XYZ file of C-alpha atoms in Angstrom:
565
model
C -20.852 -21.711 -50.985
C -19.722 -18.198 -50.155
C -18.713 -15.880 -52.937
C -15.592 -13.689 -52.731
C -17.620 -10.558 -52.090
C -19.437 -12.047 -49.092
C -18.242 -11.845 -45.471
C -16.003 -14.792 -44.803
C -15.169 -16.210 -41.392
C -12.822 -16.540 -39.682
C -11.041 -13.705 -41.553
C -11.713 -10.196 -40.222
C -12.874 -7.648 -42.760
C -9.668 -5.656 -42.412
C -7.443 -8.750 -42.373
C -6.460 -8.135 -38.751
C -5.257 -10.838 -36.392
C -7.786 -13.415 -35.311
C -9.133 -13.459 -31.762
C -8.361 -16.320 -29.405
C -11.708 -18.049 -29.949
C -11.166 -18.081 -33.702
C -7.609 -19.301 -33.202
C -8.943 -22.250 -31.222
C -11.405 -22.952 -34.008
C -8.713 -22.859 -36.689
C -6.650 -25.382 -34.742
C -9.229 -27.988 -35.763
C -8.897 -27.223 -39.487
C -6.388 -28.823 -41.873
C -5.142 -25.905 -44.040
C -3.401 -28.220 -46.501
C -6.689 -29.950 -47.241
C -8.309 -26.548 -47.824
C -5.601 -25.497 -50.268
C -5.690 -28.813 -52.133
C -9.478 -28.469 -52.414
C -9.060 -24.923 -53.748
C -6.477 -26.043 -56.337
C -8.836 -28.715 -57.649
C -11.660 -26.165 -57.993
C -9.745 -23.412 -59.839
C -10.814 -24.583 -63.320
C -14.249 -25.879 -62.351
C -15.617 -23.649 -59.567
C -13.246 -20.677 -59.283
C -15.524 -18.750 -56.908
C -15.484 -21.642 -54.463
C -11.725 -22.017 -54.948
C -11.324 -18.433 -53.710
C -13.376 -19.220 -50.616
C -11.298 -22.280 -49.681
C -8.030 -20.429 -50.343
C -9.097 -17.546 -48.094
C -10.049 -19.978 -45.338
C -6.620 -21.590 -45.654
C -5.106 -18.110 -45.291
C -6.959 -17.521 -42.035
C -5.621 -20.771 -40.587
C -2.084 -20.079 -41.832
C -2.235 -16.586 -40.336
C -3.287 -18.007 -36.967
C -0.372 -20.433 -37.068
C 2.109 -17.872 -38.487
C 3.031 -20.328 -41.252
C 4.565 -18.141 -43.973
C 5.065 -20.872 -46.585
C 1.487 -22.059 -46.178
C 0.225 -18.474 -46.341
C 2.129 -17.818 -49.586
C 0.657 -20.912 -51.220
C -2.854 -19.876 -50.160
C -2.315 -16.370 -51.580
C -1.102 -17.863 -54.875
C -4.116 -20.178 -55.192
C -6.541 -17.372 -54.311
C -4.904 -15.094 -56.883
C -5.064 -17.767 -59.590
C -8.749 -18.398 -58.858
C -9.582 -14.667 -58.894
C -7.996 -14.441 -62.342
C -10.440 -17.097 -63.513
C -13.412 -14.966 -62.424
C -12.014 -11.769 -63.938
C -11.121 -10.001 -60.674
C -7.701 -8.923 -61.901
C -6.986 -6.312 -59.228
C -7.959 -8.751 -56.469
C -5.724 -11.361 -58.088
C -2.782 -8.951 -58.183
C -3.286 -8.117 -54.510
C -3.202 -11.808 -53.550
C -0.326 -12.715 -55.872
C 1.789 -9.764 -54.704
C 1.579 -11.004 -51.121
C 2.619 -14.499 -52.233
C 5.536 -13.051 -54.231
C 6.779 -11.124 -51.198
C 7.040 -14.302 -49.112
C 8.644 -16.370 -51.887
C 11.202 -13.609 -52.496
C 12.110 -13.582 -48.802
C 12.434 -17.388 -48.896
C 14.522 -17.182 -52.117
C 12.231 -19.747 -53.777
C 13.042 -18.930 -57.415
C 10.655 -21.416 -59.056
C 7.727 -20.115 -56.986
C 8.729 -16.505 -57.711
C 8.659 -17.232 -61.451
C 5.184 -18.806 -61.248
C 3.775 -15.935 -59.207
C 5.343 -13.175 -61.295
C 4.094 -14.811 -64.486
C 0.566 -14.707 -63.096
C 1.070 -11.106 -61.953
C 2.176 -10.010 -65.423
C -0.790 -11.871 -66.979
C -3.187 -9.998 -64.683
C -1.567 -6.683 -65.693
C -2.112 -7.644 -69.326
C -5.807 -8.304 -68.721
C -6.089 -4.861 -67.112
C -4.670 -3.313 -70.271
C -1.284 -2.481 -68.733
C 0.602 -4.125 -71.596
C 3.954 -2.396 -71.059
C 4.058 -3.445 -67.430
C 3.049 -6.975 -68.420
C 5.883 -7.260 -70.964
C 8.370 -5.914 -68.392
C 7.115 -8.496 -65.897
C 7.535 -11.400 -68.326
C 11.047 -10.169 -69.236
C 12.020 -10.118 -65.551
C 10.666 -13.632 -65.068
C 12.695 -14.875 -68.043
C 15.874 -13.291 -66.686
C 15.362 -14.767 -63.213
C 14.414 -18.197 -64.588
C 17.387 -18.380 -66.967
C 19.814 -17.346 -64.209
C 18.669 -20.339 -62.174
C 18.224 -22.767 -65.113
C 14.459 -22.852 -64.577
C 13.641 -23.641 -68.202
C 9.979 -24.391 -67.483
C 9.570 -20.966 -65.838
C 11.251 -19.193 -68.757
C 9.095 -21.122 -71.241
C 5.857 -20.148 -69.473
C 6.897 -16.490 -69.429
C 7.645 -16.555 -73.167
C 4.268 -18.135 -73.942
C 2.462 -15.448 -71.947
C 4.636 -12.764 -73.527
C 3.446 -14.052 -76.901
C -0.148 -13.621 -75.705
C 0.479 -9.929 -74.969
C 1.999 -9.355 -78.403
C -1.002 -11.138 -79.931
C -3.460 -8.884 -78.090
C -1.497 -5.875 -79.370
C -1.678 -7.209 -82.932
C 2.108 -7.677 -83.205
C 1.936 -11.217 -84.557
C 5.567 -11.424 -85.658
C 6.792 -10.495 -82.163
C 4.394 -13.106 -80.769
C 5.924 -15.795 -83.002
C 9.464 -14.751 -82.091
C 8.651 -15.232 -78.393
C 7.379 -18.734 -79.119
C 10.440 -19.598 -81.196
C 12.588 -18.581 -78.227
C 10.480 -20.898 -76.051
C 11.126 -23.818 -78.413
C 14.886 -23.152 -78.294
C 14.962 -23.863 -74.558
C 15.917 -27.402 -73.421
C 13.007 -29.754 -74.008
C 10.294 -29.722 -71.381
C 7.356 -32.013 -70.670
C 4.697 -32.863 -73.239
C 2.385 -30.391 -71.477
C 5.009 -27.625 -71.833
C 5.569 -28.360 -75.516
C 1.820 -28.628 -76.124
C 1.246 -25.222 -74.544
C 3.816 -23.604 -76.859
C 2.301 -25.183 -79.958
C -1.203 -24.231 -78.772
C -0.088 -20.609 -78.492
C 1.393 -20.763 -82.010
C -2.073 -21.731 -83.184
C -3.660 -18.901 -81.196
C -1.380 -16.372 -82.907
C -2.390 -17.745 -86.321
C -6.098 -17.821 -85.395
C -6.114 -14.265 -84.019
C -4.396 -12.946 -87.129
C -7.002 -14.799 -89.173
C -9.864 -13.338 -87.121
C -8.506 -9.828 -87.569
C -8.357 -10.462 -91.300
C -11.955 -11.790 -91.233
C -13.199 -8.573 -89.634
C -11.353 -6.639 -92.344
C -12.826 -8.814 -95.107
C -9.428 -10.272 -96.174
C -10.463 -13.775 -97.204
C -7.041 -14.911 -98.469
C -5.321 -14.142 -95.166
C -8.158 -15.850 -93.279
C -7.709 -19.063 -95.269
C -3.912 -19.059 -94.956
C -3.768 -18.313 -91.251
C -6.602 -20.635 -90.273
C -4.917 -23.474 -92.171
C -1.723 -22.857 -90.154
C -3.803 -22.632 -86.980
C -5.560 -25.930 -87.658
C -2.212 -27.678 -88.073
C -0.852 -26.208 -84.831
C -4.022 -27.049 -82.884
C -3.895 -30.614 -84.204
C -0.349 -31.112 -82.874
C -1.170 -29.341 -79.588
C -4.228 -31.537 -79.047
C -2.150 -34.707 -79.582
C 0.530 -33.513 -77.142
C -1.878 -32.329 -74.443
C -4.274 -35.285 -74.644
C -1.621 -37.523 -73.105
C -1.053 -35.232 -70.125
C -2.952 -34.256 -66.995
C -3.583 -30.764 -68.455
C -7.163 -31.506 -69.516
C -8.172 -27.848 -69.548
C -5.689 -26.903 -72.280
C -6.374 -30.153 -74.139
C -10.038 -29.055 -74.358
C -8.897 -25.581 -75.436
C -6.857 -27.135 -78.273
C -9.917 -29.082 -79.454
C -12.112 -25.962 -79.304
C -9.654 -23.961 -81.347
C -9.134 -26.777 -83.849
C -12.887 -26.995 -84.352
C -13.179 -23.225 -84.821
C -10.302 -23.181 -87.346
C -11.912 -25.994 -89.336
C -15.199 -24.102 -89.459
C -13.427 -20.995 -90.779
C -11.880 -23.197 -93.481
C -15.329 -24.482 -94.505
C -14.886 -27.920 -92.900
C -18.150 -27.494 -91.014
C -18.891 -31.138 -90.237
C -15.422 -31.769 -88.772
C -15.343 -28.417 -87.006
C -18.816 -28.704 -85.479
C -18.009 -32.262 -84.375
C -14.891 -30.995 -82.569
C -16.818 -28.199 -80.880
C -19.654 -30.479 -79.747
C -17.125 -32.962 -78.333
C -15.361 -30.100 -76.518
C -18.659 -28.898 -75.011
C -19.434 -32.404 -73.765
C -15.962 -33.005 -72.317
C -15.820 -29.601 -70.613
C -19.299 -30.129 -69.132
C -18.451 -33.598 -67.838
C -15.121 -32.405 -66.399
C -16.692 -29.377 -64.735
C -14.495 -26.870 -66.629
C -17.152 -24.149 -66.773
C -15.042 -21.502 -68.501
C -13.999 -23.981 -71.210
C -17.638 -25.063 -71.528
C -18.715 -21.458 -72.150
C -15.874 -20.920 -74.601
C -16.838 -24.042 -76.561
C -20.554 -23.110 -76.610
C -19.815 -19.581 -77.860
C -17.653 -20.917 -80.686
C -20.193 -23.630 -81.513
C -23.110 -21.185 -81.508
C -21.278 -18.675 -83.723
C -20.254 -21.283 -86.297
C -23.739 -22.836 -86.334
C -25.045 -19.400 -87.290
C -22.238 -19.134 -89.853
C -23.238 -22.521 -91.302
C -26.813 -21.313 -91.815
C -28.260 -23.112 -88.787
C -29.232 -19.812 -87.222
C -32.018 -20.992 -84.929
C -29.849 -23.736 -83.443
C -26.864 -21.398 -83.134
C -28.738 -18.600 -81.371
C -30.312 -21.122 -79.002
C -26.756 -22.147 -78.031
C -25.394 -18.585 -77.872
C -28.013 -16.907 -75.672
C -27.507 -18.983 -72.487
C -23.729 -19.189 -73.105
C -23.468 -15.382 -73.199
C -25.388 -15.135 -69.932
C -23.275 -17.869 -68.362
C -20.072 -16.084 -69.383
C -21.202 -12.885 -67.669
C -22.161 -14.824 -64.540
C -18.616 -16.178 -64.410
C -17.244 -12.644 -64.669
C -16.092 -12.972 -68.302
C -17.186 -9.946 -70.371
C -14.382 -10.198 -72.913
C -15.744 -13.243 -74.774
C -19.338 -11.917 -74.980
C -17.967 -8.661 -76.419
C -15.911 -10.594 -78.984
C -18.922 -12.768 -79.873
C -21.200 -9.772 -80.544
C -18.474 -8.088 -82.620
C -18.072 -11.209 -84.764
C -21.846 -11.654 -85.141
C -22.167 -8.035 -86.199
C -19.511 -8.537 -88.894
C -21.163 -11.792 -89.994
C -24.609 -10.221 -90.459
C -23.102 -7.182 -92.148
C -21.423 -9.490 -94.697
C -24.856 -11.055 -95.313
C -26.339 -7.571 -95.825
C -28.635 -8.151 -92.820
C -27.952 -4.686 -91.478
C -30.666 -4.754 -88.825
C -29.130 -7.733 -87.016
C -25.641 -6.345 -87.666
C -26.653 -3.102 -85.917
C -28.295 -5.007 -83.071
C -25.129 -7.000 -82.325
C -22.952 -3.938 -82.777
C -24.993 -2.132 -80.119
C -24.693 -5.154 -77.854
C -20.942 -5.190 -78.505
C -20.643 -1.519 -77.540
C -22.748 -2.065 -74.410
C -20.748 -5.052 -73.173
C -17.435 -3.452 -74.149
C -18.378 -0.309 -72.209
C -19.175 -2.377 -69.128
C -15.918 -4.261 -69.571
C -13.921 -1.038 -69.875
C -15.693 0.379 -66.811
C -14.916 -2.722 -64.799
C -11.278 -2.635 -65.871
C -11.072 1.068 -65.027
C -12.450 0.395 -61.547
C -10.063 -2.500 -61.074
C -7.106 -0.396 -62.206
C -8.028 2.199 -59.574
C -8.272 -0.525 -56.937
C -4.940 -1.877 -58.148
C -3.231 1.476 -57.604
C -4.636 1.570 -54.072
C -3.434 -1.981 -53.465
C 0.025 -1.120 -54.750
C 0.233 1.848 -52.429
C -0.725 -0.437 -49.537
C 1.808 -3.037 -50.705
C 4.560 -0.419 -50.903
C 3.772 0.664 -47.340
C 3.719 -2.958 -46.201
C 7.077 -3.658 -47.845
C 8.570 -0.573 -46.225
C 7.292 -1.701 -42.825
C 8.486 -5.264 -43.478
C 11.948 -4.051 -44.477
C 12.173 -2.006 -41.278
C 10.984 -5.019 -39.271
C 13.542 -7.288 -40.950
C 16.292 -4.772 -40.203
C 15.181 -4.582 -36.588
C 15.034 -8.392 -36.410
C 18.521 -8.616 -37.889
C 19.848 -6.131 -35.327
C 18.216 -8.102 -32.518
C 19.645 -11.336 -33.873
C 23.115 -9.832 -34.010
C 22.695 -8.533 -30.460
C 21.530 -11.948 -29.309
C 24.528 -13.566 -30.995
C 26.895 -11.095 -29.311
C 25.266 -11.719 -25.927
C 25.498 -15.482 -26.360
C 29.116 -15.187 -27.409
C 29.909 -12.962 -24.434
C 28.150 -15.431 -22.171
C 30.392 -18.292 -23.355
C 33.565 -16.535 -24.566
C 36.373 -14.746 -22.776
C 36.429 -11.266 -24.270
C 40.173 -10.708 -23.741
C 41.619 -13.898 -25.269
C 38.782 -15.134 -27.466
C 38.934 -18.527 -25.719
C 35.973 -20.063 -23.925
C 35.170 -18.672 -20.476
C 34.701 -20.484 -17.142
C 30.960 -20.940 -17.710
C 31.499 -22.559 -21.082
C 34.362 -24.694 -19.756
C 32.250 -26.053 -16.884
C 29.507 -27.100 -19.309
C 32.007 -28.716 -21.691
C 33.817 -30.558 -18.892
C 30.564 -32.153 -17.696
C 29.875 -33.371 -21.222
C 33.354 -34.865 -21.607
C 33.094 -36.539 -18.200
C 29.779 -38.154 -19.156
C 31.353 -39.582 -22.317
C 34.381 -40.790 -20.337
C 32.162 -42.611 -17.827
C 30.289 -44.184 -20.742
C 33.597 -45.481 -22.084
C 33.504 -43.535 -25.344
C 36.267 -41.026 -24.521
C 39.606 -40.813 -22.732
C 40.785 -37.237 -22.259
C 43.299 -35.116 -20.421
C 42.441 -32.160 -18.165
C 44.980 -29.322 -17.950
C 45.060 -26.438 -15.487
C 47.724 -23.798 -16.150
C 48.652 -20.322 -14.983
C 51.317 -17.754 -15.818
C 54.402 -17.838 -13.609
C 54.787 -14.706 -11.449
C 52.106 -12.886 -13.401
C 51.656 -10.353 -10.573
C 55.229 -9.155 -11.151
C 54.472 -8.634 -14.856
C 51.522 -6.422 -13.939
C 53.511 -4.549 -11.278
C 56.599 -4.042 -13.422
C 55.122 -3.451 -16.905
C 51.512 -2.296 -16.127
C 48.136 -4.005 -16.211
C 47.739 -3.083 -19.874
C 50.901 -5.018 -20.655
C 49.552 -7.888 -18.564
C 46.344 -7.948 -20.591
C 48.386 -7.964 -23.810
C 50.412 -10.922 -22.521
C 47.230 -12.863 -21.771
C 45.825 -12.009 -25.210
C 48.977 -13.270 -26.963
C 49.083 -16.319 -24.725
C 45.543 -17.148 -25.881
C 46.758 -17.007 -29.487
C 49.718 -19.314 -28.735
C 47.402 -21.817 -27.046
C 44.995 -21.862 -30.006
C 47.857 -22.333 -32.469
C 49.256 -25.365 -30.638
C 46.069 -27.344 -29.915
C 44.378 -29.882 -32.151
C 40.919 -29.319 -33.666
C 39.488 -31.841 -31.214
C 40.840 -30.037 -28.119
C 39.122 -27.343 -26.055
C 40.694 -24.261 -24.383
C 39.297 -21.786 -21.864
C 40.443 -18.911 -19.677
C 39.055 -19.451 -16.199
C 39.902 -15.951 -14.997
C 42.974 -13.846 -14.217
C 46.047 -15.714 -15.504
C 44.491 -19.195 -15.096
C 43.708 -21.375 -18.143
C 42.181 -24.836 -18.606
C 42.392 -27.297 -21.491
C 40.515 -30.469 -22.428
C 42.684 -32.741 -24.591
C 40.903 -35.499 -26.497
C 42.361 -39.010 -27.001
C 44.916 -38.933 -24.193
C 45.979 -42.599 -24.415
C 49.603 -43.444 -24.934
C 50.936 -40.148 -23.647
C 49.143 -38.090 -26.359
C 47.953 -35.473 -23.836
C 51.448 -35.142 -22.353
C 52.859 -34.622 -25.857
C 50.388 -31.805 -26.511
C 51.232 -29.895 -23.313
C 54.991 -30.431 -23.796
C 54.656 -28.879 -27.253
C 52.565 -26.045 -25.838
C 54.916 -25.141 -23.003
C 57.855 -25.131 -25.412
C 55.949 -22.820 -27.808
C 55.304 -20.394 -24.929
C 59.004 -20.391 -24.017
C 59.987 -19.588 -27.600
C 57.271 -16.978 -28.181
C 58.500 -13.411 -28.715
C 57.505 -11.032 -25.944
C 59.845 -8.247 -27.031
C 56.931 -6.161 -28.289
C 56.127 -5.548 -24.622
C 59.682 -5.260 -23.234
C 63.095 -6.649 -24.173
C 63.515 -8.071 -20.681
C 60.082 -9.728 -20.485
C 60.041 -13.503 -20.173
C 56.775 -15.434 -19.944
C 56.455 -19.035 -18.783
C 53.590 -21.154 -17.494
C 53.195 -24.006 -15.032
C 50.888 -26.825 -16.025
C 49.076 -29.516 -14.087
C 47.747 -32.500 -16.085
C 45.521 -35.428 -15.157
C 43.780 -38.043 -17.271
C 40.170 -39.186 -17.091
C 40.442 -42.609 -15.507
C 39.043 -43.974 -12.280
C 37.239 -40.806 -11.186
C 33.928 -40.077 -9.535
C 32.858 -36.711 -10.883
C 34.243 -33.627 -12.619
C 35.247 -31.951 -9.346
C 37.583 -34.867 -8.593
C 39.374 -34.366 -11.918
C 39.666 -30.625 -11.290
C 41.142 -31.340 -7.845
C 43.728 -33.691 -9.372
C 44.706 -31.124 -12.020
C 45.012 -28.399 -9.363
C 47.215 -30.637 -7.200
C 49.423 -31.279 -10.208
C 49.652 -27.539 -10.929
C 50.757 -26.869 -7.346
C 53.341 -29.628 -7.706
C 54.701 -28.006 -10.883
C 54.949 -24.662 -9.089
C 56.645 -26.236 -6.106
C 59.162 -27.961 -8.375
C 60.332 -24.639 -9.810
C 57.674 -23.509 -12.304
C 57.877 -23.539 -16.166
C 57.096 -27.221 -16.338
C 54.389 -29.863 -16.634
C 53.397 -32.198 -13.816
C 51.312 -35.294 -14.627
C 49.073 -36.524 -11.810
C 49.946 -40.153 -11.048
C 47.874 -40.895 -7.962
C 49.372 -38.235 -5.751
C 50.882 -34.818 -6.125
């Protein structure tokens, strides 16, 4: 398989858009299968998981699938964390977070930001990590995402543990336990972290030669690891179940229960190896090798440690080899074997220096990535603003295309489209409706006597009167000039005639004094119903004939078409 540092097709080196040939190739690939494969490999073959996640990204990019892209970024970031590429992980996770924030997916945001803060912690940026976990907790609690808040508190406890603030670490875990009960895996993870706090405090005491504290804290740790192992063994979280067994075995060895402890560690090595959890396998072998040396089985222990230390470095983990050499140095110093103590101390310094150099390089790369991310976010914000402006313009254009600007009613174009739809339903027997054509009586005289501005104001108010006197199921439009049209649903039993009678009376009673005390506005209305007709033009002709009849009869009235005008 490819490794993350190798060229990877079909992604361009600079992440630019794929060419058409590559796009055609990606059409044959199932990105969901790639991501699912990557997720399964995170704990067993993290390098390969990165490769599959990046391939999924290339396909998602070609298809402009944002949700799929975000998931691929998250998986790639999680896998890069497993191989110790913290800056690369932050780059991937930041891109996933940006998409999830835009989609307002709170649960996904919490998962991504928790991983981001964890990566910052591994880079030694503890303050930023604690701020990140605090933000995740706030967001998760606001949306009742108790699982997200619990994960953030557990990781926050890890930071406090690394800083040596064990009381703060325990307080974070107590807060996690106060949240509404989660799954067995969630509860097991909290209890496991309680044990890790105890064990780390015990290890610090061991390096300082404080035997009483070692015994007390390791006893507490053993109890916590026992409960965590029981909780996690019944879940699908096999990786953390193995971790609980490793830590329980190590705690038992520190307490002098070598047979039980070594048995736990050997079982953990076997289970991790069979399950393909390579990082857990290395962790178990390092603990087993160290405690074999501590139990006086030096040859057997060193034979286990040597390949495990090499394997850890191959997987990108320098932290555990450094810790192992530091502990071996302290162990040999306590035995007064100063030559071996010095040897392991030198090895500790060498590995720690390489680790610090790697972290320094990654921090520099992280700052570059953040600068790029800031620029990208600025460009994205500008693009979103531009897109919003275009969307608003499109909405205005669509509204203008279908709406009469003066009255706010539908325009002729919209009316024609709606009439055809109502006619189709009438012919299908699912609707009986009335068609109204109306115009303002002697509107030309209003314009001539009071001005065209007054005429426009009359039409605007007339539109308001029409809207106020129609039912929700009816439809009104201004066809142009002083001519209006209405579609009145459910016209059986004289319902349409009742609507227009009410409307014409409302127009008579409306106040037009704002324009002129002498102004009087009336309308003539022609009405026909949708029965026994051929097409929409026939109905329009009937309504027009009825309107002419109303005008001829003296205006300010309704004429119902009854077969002839």
